[in-house]
XYZ file of C-alpha atoms in Angstrom:
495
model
C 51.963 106.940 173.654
C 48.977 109.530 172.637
C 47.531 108.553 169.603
C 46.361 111.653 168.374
C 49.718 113.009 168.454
C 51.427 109.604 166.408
C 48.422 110.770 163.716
C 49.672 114.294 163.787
C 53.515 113.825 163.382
C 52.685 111.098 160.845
C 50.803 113.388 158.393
C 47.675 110.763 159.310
C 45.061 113.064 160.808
C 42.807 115.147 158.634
C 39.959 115.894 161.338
C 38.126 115.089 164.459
C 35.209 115.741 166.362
C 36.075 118.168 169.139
C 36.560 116.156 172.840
C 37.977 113.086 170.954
C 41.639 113.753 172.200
C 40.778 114.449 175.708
C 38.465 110.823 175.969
C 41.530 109.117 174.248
C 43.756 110.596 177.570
C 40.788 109.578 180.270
C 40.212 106.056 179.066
C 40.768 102.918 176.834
C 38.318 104.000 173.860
C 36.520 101.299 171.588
C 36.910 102.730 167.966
C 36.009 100.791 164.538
C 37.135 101.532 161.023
C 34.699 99.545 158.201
C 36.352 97.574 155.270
C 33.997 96.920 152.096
C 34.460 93.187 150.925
C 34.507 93.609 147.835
C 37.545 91.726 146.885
C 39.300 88.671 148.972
C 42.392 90.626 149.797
C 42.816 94.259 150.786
C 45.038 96.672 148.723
C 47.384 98.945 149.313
C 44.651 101.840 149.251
C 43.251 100.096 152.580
C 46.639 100.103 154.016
C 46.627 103.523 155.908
C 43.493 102.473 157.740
C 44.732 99.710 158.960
C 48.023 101.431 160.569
C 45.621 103.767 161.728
C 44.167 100.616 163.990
C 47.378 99.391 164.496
C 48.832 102.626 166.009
C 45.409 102.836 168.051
C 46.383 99.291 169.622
C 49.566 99.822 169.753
C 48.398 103.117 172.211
C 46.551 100.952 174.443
C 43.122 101.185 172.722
C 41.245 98.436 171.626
C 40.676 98.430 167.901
C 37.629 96.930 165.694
C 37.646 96.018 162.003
C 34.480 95.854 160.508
C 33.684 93.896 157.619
C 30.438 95.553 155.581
C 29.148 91.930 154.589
C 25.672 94.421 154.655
C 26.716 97.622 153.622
C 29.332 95.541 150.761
C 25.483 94.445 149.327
C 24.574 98.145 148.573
C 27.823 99.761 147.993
C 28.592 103.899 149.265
C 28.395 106.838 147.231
C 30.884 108.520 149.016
C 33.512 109.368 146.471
C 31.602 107.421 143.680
C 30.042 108.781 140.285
C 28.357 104.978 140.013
C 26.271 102.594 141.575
C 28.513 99.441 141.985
C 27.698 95.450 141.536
C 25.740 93.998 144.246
C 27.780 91.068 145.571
C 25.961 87.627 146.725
C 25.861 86.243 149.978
C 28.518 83.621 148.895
C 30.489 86.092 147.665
C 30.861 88.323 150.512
C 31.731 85.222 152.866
C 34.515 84.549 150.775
C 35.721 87.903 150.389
C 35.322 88.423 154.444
C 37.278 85.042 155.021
C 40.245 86.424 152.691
C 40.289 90.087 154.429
C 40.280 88.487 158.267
C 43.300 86.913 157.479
C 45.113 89.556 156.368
C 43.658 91.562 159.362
C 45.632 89.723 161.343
C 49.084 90.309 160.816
C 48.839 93.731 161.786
C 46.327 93.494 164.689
C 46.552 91.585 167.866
C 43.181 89.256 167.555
C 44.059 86.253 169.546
C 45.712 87.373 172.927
C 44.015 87.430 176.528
C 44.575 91.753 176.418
C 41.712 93.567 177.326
C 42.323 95.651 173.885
C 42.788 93.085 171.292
C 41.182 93.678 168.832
C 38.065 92.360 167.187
C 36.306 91.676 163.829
C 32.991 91.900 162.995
C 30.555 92.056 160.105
C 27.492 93.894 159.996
C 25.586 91.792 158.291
C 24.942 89.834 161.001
C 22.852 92.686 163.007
C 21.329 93.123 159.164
C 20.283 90.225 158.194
C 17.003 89.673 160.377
C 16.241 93.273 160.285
C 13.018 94.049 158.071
C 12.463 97.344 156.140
C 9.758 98.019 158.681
C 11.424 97.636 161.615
C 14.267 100.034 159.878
C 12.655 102.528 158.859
C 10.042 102.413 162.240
C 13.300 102.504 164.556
C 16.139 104.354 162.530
C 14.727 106.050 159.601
C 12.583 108.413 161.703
C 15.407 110.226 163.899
C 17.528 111.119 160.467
C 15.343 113.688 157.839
C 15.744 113.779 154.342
C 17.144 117.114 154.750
C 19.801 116.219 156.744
C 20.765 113.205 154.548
C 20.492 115.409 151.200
C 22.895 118.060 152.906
C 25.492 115.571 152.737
C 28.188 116.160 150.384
C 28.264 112.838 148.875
C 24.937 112.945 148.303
C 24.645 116.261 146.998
C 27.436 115.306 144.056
C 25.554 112.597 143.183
C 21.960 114.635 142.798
C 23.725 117.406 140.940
C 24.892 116.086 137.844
C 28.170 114.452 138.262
C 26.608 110.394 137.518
C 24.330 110.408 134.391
C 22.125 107.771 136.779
C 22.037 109.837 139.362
C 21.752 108.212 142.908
C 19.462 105.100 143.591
C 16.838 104.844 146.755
C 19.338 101.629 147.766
C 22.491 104.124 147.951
C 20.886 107.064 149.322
C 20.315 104.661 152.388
C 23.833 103.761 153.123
C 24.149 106.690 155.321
C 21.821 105.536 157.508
C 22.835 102.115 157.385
C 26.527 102.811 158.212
C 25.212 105.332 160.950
C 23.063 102.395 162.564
C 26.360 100.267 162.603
C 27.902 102.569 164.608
C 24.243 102.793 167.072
C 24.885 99.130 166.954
C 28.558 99.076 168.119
C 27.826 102.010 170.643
C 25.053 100.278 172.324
C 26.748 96.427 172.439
C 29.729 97.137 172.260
C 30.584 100.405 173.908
C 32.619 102.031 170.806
C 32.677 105.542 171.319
C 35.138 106.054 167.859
C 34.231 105.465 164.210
C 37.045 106.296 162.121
C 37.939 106.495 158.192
C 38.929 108.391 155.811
C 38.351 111.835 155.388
C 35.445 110.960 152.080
C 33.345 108.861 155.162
C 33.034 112.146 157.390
C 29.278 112.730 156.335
C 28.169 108.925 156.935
C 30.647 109.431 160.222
C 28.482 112.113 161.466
C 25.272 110.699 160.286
C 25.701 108.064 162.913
C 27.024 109.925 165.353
C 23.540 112.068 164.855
C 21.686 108.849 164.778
C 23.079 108.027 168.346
C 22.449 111.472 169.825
C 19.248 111.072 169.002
C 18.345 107.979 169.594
C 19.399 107.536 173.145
C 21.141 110.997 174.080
C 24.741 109.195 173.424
C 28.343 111.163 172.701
C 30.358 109.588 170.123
C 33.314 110.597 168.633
C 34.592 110.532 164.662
C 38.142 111.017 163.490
C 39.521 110.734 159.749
C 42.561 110.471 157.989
C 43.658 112.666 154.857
C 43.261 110.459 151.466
C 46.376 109.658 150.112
C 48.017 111.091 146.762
C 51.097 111.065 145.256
C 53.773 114.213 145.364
C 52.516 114.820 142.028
C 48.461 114.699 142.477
C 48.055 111.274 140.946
C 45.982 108.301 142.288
C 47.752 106.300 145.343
C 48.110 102.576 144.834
C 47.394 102.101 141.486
C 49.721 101.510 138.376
C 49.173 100.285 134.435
C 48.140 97.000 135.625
C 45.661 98.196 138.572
C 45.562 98.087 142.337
C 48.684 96.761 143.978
C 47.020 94.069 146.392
C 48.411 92.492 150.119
C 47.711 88.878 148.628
C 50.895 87.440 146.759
C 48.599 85.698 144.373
C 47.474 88.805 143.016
C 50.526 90.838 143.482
C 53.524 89.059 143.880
C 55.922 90.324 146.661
C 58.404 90.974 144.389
C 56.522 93.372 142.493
C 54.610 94.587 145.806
C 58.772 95.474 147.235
C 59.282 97.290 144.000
C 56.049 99.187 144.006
C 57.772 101.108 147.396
C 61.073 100.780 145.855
C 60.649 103.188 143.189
C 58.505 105.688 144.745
C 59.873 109.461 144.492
C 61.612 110.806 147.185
C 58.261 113.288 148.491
C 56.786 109.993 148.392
C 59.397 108.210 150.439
C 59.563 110.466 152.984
C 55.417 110.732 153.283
C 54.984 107.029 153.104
C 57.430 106.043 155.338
C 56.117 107.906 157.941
C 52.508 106.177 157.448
C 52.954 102.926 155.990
C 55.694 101.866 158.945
C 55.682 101.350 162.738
C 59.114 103.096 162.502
C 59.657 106.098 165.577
C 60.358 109.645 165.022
C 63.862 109.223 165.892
C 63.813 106.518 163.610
C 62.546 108.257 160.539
C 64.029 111.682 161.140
C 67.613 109.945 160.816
C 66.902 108.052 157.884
C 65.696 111.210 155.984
C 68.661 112.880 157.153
C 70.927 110.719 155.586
C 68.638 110.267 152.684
C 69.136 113.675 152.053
C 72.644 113.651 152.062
C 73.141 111.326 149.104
C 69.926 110.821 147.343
C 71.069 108.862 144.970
C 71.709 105.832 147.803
C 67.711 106.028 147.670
C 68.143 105.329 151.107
C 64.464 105.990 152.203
C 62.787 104.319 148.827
C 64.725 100.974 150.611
C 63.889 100.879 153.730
C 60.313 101.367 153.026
C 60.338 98.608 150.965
C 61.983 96.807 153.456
C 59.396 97.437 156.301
C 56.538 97.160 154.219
C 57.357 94.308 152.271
C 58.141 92.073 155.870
C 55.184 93.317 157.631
C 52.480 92.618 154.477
C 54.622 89.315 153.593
C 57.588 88.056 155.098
C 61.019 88.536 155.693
C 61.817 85.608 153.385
C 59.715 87.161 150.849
C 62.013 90.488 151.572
C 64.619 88.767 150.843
C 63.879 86.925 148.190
C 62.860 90.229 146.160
C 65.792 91.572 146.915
C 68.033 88.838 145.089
C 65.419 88.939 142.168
C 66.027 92.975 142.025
C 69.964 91.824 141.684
C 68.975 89.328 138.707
C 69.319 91.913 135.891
C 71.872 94.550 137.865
C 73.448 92.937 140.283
C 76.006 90.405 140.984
C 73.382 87.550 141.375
C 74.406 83.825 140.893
C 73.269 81.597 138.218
C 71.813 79.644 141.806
C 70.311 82.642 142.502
C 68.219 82.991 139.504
C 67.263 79.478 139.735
C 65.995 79.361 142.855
C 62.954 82.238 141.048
C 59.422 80.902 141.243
C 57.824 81.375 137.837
C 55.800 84.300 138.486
C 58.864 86.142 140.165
C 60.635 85.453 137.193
C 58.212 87.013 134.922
C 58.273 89.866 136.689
C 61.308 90.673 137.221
C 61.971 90.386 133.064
C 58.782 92.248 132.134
C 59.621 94.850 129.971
C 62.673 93.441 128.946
C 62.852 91.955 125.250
C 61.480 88.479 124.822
C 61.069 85.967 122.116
C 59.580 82.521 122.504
C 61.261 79.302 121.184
C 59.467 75.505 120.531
C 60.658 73.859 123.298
C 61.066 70.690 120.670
C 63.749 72.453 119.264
C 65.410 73.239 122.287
C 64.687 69.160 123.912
C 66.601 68.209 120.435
C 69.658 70.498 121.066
C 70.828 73.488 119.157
C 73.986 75.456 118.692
C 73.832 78.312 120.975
C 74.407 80.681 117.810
C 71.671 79.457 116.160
C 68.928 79.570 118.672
C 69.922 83.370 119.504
C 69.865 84.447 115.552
C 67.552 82.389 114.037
C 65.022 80.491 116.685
C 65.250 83.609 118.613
C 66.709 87.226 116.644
C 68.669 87.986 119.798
C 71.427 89.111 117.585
C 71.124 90.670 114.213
C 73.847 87.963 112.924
C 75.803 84.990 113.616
C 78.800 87.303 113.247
C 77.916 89.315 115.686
C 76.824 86.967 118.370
C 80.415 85.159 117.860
C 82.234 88.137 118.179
C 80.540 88.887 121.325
C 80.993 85.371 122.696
C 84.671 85.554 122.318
C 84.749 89.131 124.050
C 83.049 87.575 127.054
C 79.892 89.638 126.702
C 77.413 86.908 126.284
C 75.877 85.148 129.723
C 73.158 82.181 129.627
C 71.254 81.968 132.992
C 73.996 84.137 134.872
C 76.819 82.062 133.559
C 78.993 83.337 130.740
C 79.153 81.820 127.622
C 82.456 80.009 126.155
C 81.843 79.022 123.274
C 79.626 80.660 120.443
C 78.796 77.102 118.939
C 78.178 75.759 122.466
C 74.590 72.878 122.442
C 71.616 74.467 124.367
C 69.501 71.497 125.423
C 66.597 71.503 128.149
C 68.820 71.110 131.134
C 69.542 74.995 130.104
C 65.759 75.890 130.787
C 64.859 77.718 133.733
C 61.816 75.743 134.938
C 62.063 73.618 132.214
C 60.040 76.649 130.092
C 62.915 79.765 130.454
C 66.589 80.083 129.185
C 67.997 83.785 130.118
C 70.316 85.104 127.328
C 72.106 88.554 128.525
C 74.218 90.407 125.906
C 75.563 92.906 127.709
C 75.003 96.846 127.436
C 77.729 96.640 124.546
C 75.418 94.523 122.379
C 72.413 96.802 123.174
C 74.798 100.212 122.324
C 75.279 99.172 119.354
C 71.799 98.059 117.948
C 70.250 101.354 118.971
C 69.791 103.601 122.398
C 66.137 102.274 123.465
C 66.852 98.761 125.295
C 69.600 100.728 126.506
C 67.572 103.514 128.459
C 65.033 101.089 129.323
C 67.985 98.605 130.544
C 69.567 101.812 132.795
C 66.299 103.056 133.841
C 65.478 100.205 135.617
C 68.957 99.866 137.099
C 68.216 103.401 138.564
C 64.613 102.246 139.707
C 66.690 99.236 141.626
C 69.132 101.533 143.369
C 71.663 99.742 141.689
C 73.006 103.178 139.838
C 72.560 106.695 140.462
C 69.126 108.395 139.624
C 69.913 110.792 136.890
C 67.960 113.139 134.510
C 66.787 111.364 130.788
C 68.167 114.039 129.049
C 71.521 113.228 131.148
C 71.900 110.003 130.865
C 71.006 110.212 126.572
C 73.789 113.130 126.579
C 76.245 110.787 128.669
C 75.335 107.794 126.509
C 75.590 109.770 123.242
C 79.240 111.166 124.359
C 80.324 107.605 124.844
C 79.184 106.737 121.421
C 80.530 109.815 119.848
C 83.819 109.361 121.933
C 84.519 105.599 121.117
C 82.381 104.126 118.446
C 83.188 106.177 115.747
C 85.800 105.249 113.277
C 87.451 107.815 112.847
C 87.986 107.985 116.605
C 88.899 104.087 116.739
C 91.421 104.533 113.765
C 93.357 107.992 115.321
C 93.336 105.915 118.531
C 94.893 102.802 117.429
C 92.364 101.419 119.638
C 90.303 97.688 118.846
C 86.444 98.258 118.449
C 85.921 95.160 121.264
C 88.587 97.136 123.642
C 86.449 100.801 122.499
C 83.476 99.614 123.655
C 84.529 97.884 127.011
C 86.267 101.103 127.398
C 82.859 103.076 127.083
C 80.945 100.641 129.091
C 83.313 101.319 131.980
C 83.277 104.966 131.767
C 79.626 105.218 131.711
C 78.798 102.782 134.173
C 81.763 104.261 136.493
C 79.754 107.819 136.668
C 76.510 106.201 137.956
C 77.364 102.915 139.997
C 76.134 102.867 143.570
C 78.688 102.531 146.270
């Protein structure tokens, strides 16, 4: 497999120094891409380098993560309008100890190959190394003129951070250059790659090595990635979507790549998966043919979710996704860790309840009107239980005046009350959008227009909750709504 040409086809190459193709094709090539600790778990911004190493190894090339436990002390200007926290030693280790780990379920670290791959940390080379002897043996091959040239630098100087650019970061260039001097000379790596905001520190080193010792290295970046729209990759209201569950919970990490647009879909999949060609072209095929199947938003999910998690956790965000549109069980919902839970009802009305009065039993019709204003009146709710359109915990409720006690709690903390999209039709079209919305998000009905789906919605309303309608119809208001429900819900369903 040529790994320049898996970059290419997968929109992952943005540049490279000329002659790094043809030493790819005459022999296995060391190469290194450098992870800032600056958190104990990687996020999904970090994810396209690591493919990047995982295609490399996967081509028979032996891959190198470094970890800046150094570098991570200064922080980069590349890309930056601000200086950023120093970090203490203790910090870093931690951090380090958290990214290794994660490292390793995409790269081969452990086996006897003569390309697994390896992890190291700068700071090691760093740590001994005095300012003298730095700027003695490394600061005098690199000028000020060439480091000021530098676009990263040259933001920085001309206006863009009201601090400007401190002595400590105007040095990372050179430091990040020495690491790759360091690497060439001990451990043969010919190949520093990144992303395409590192070229200039790239290039410094591979300067730095040139003139150190006469060496020819090699740099190769990858495009940053955006959204189909220009927005920021990887980050939503609540911040960076991270590979560790106890930060981002797989469930929300499987619908972060669930409800991706389809430009997006058919971009990420290529990058974020080990999927082929063959592979991919077919599934965008038939993605294309009925969109609405959101055929490509799933199996992205799929793939990414299993290889950052597991397949259990795959799984098990797939029955949480079927909680609120779907033909879960009252097991299934049970069987939701607290956090998943949460998740999967944020956004979703919520009212909270003494759990005294709920340990001393209360009439179902009174915890949902007055404990909890589920229902604007008892009359209501009752009329809805008899209909059949009240559920507690995925079960339906029989009887209006039934006793909630705390066997009913989810977790001993959650009861789930759904009135269904009758109840929510008739108190007013928001929870309604918001309900179908995320139904469309899920895959669980077809992706249509808001102005659509508020025309479709209104039309129901107009067609069988008005009166006059009812009345010239000799039709019950219980059976008129049903009636609407259906209709609706039969235009959009997924099959």
């Amino acid at each position: 497999m040529n790994f320049v040409e898996e970059l290419k086809w997968r929109g992952m190459l943005h540049d490279m120094m000329p002659g790094t193709e043809e030493l790819l094709a005459k022999e296995q090539v060391t190469a290194y891409i450098g992870f800032d600790p600056t958190a104990d778990s990687l996020h999904i911004g970090h994810l396209c380098s690591v493919m990047i190493l995982r295609h490399f190894q996967r081509c028979g090339h032996k891959p190198m993560a470094l970890i800046g436990g150094a570098t991570g002390m200064i922080g980069d200007p590349s890309g930056k309008s601000a200086e950023r926290n120093l970090l203490t030693e203790e910090i870093l280790q931690r951090n380090m100890d958290g990214m290794k780990k994660q490292l390793s379920k995409f790269l081969d670290f452990e086996s006897d190959a003569p390309n697994r791959a390896e992890l190291v940390n700068n700071y090691d080379w760093m740590k001994n190394f005095t300012f003298l002897d730095f700027a003695r043996e490394v600061g005098k091959h690199i000028t000020v003129n060439y480091m000021m040239a530098k676009d990263s630098v040259k933001k920085r100087l001309n206006g863009e951070a009201r601090d400007g650019l401190s002595f400590t970061e105007f040095t990372y260039q050179l430091l990040q250059g020495y690491d790759f001097l360091h690497l060439y000379e001990t451990k043969g790596c010919k190949l520093q790659m990144g992303g395409s905001d590192q070229w200039g520190n790239i290039t410094t080193g591979a300067e730095l090595i040139r003139r150190t010792n006469g060496g020819e290295v090699f740099a190769l970046t990858s495009p940053l990635i955006t959204k189909a729209d220009g927005g920021k990759f990887g980050k939503t209201e609540s911040g960076n979507i991270w590979l560790d569950p106890r930060y981002t919970s797989p469930y929300k990490f499987y619908q972060f790549w669930l409800n991706v647009s389809d430009a997006d879909a058919a971009r990420y999949i290529k990058i974020f998966t080990s999927l082929s060609k063959e592979e991919i072209d077919a599934l965008i095929v038939e993605h294309e043919a009925a969109p609405h199947l959101r055929i490509l938003q799933k199996r992205l999910a799929k793939e990414v979710t299993i290889m950052v998690h597991s397949e259990e956790d795959y799984n098990a965000a797939v029955d949480a996704s079927n909680i609120l549109f779907g033909n879960a069980t009252s097991d299934a919902l049970k069987k939701l860790d607290e956090d998943t839970l949460l998740a999967v009802f944020e956004g979703v009305p919520q009212f909270e309840v003494s759990k005294d009065a709920v340990a001393a039993g209360v009439k179902a019709v009174d915890l949902f009107t007055e404990n909890a204003a589920i229902f604007a009146s008892k009359g209501e709710m009752r009329k809805l239980v008899q209909g059949g359109g009240v559920s507690l915990n995925k079960e339906k409720l029989e009887a209006f005046d039934r006793v909630i006690t705390s066997a009913d709690l989810l977790d001993e903390k959650y009861p789930r009350v759904a009135a269904r999209v009758r109840e929510h039709l008739e108190t007013g079209w928001e929870p309604t959008l918001a309900l179908l919305e995320q139904a469309m998000g899920e895959g669980v009905i077809r992706r249509v227009s808001l102005p659509v789906l508020q025309r479709m919605i209104s039309a129901s309303i107009e067609d069988f909750l008005a009166d006059r309608t009812l009345d010239a119809q000799g039709i019950s208001y219980t059976d008129a709504l049903d009636e609407m429900i259906s209709i609706l819900l039969e235009g959009l369903l997924v099959r």
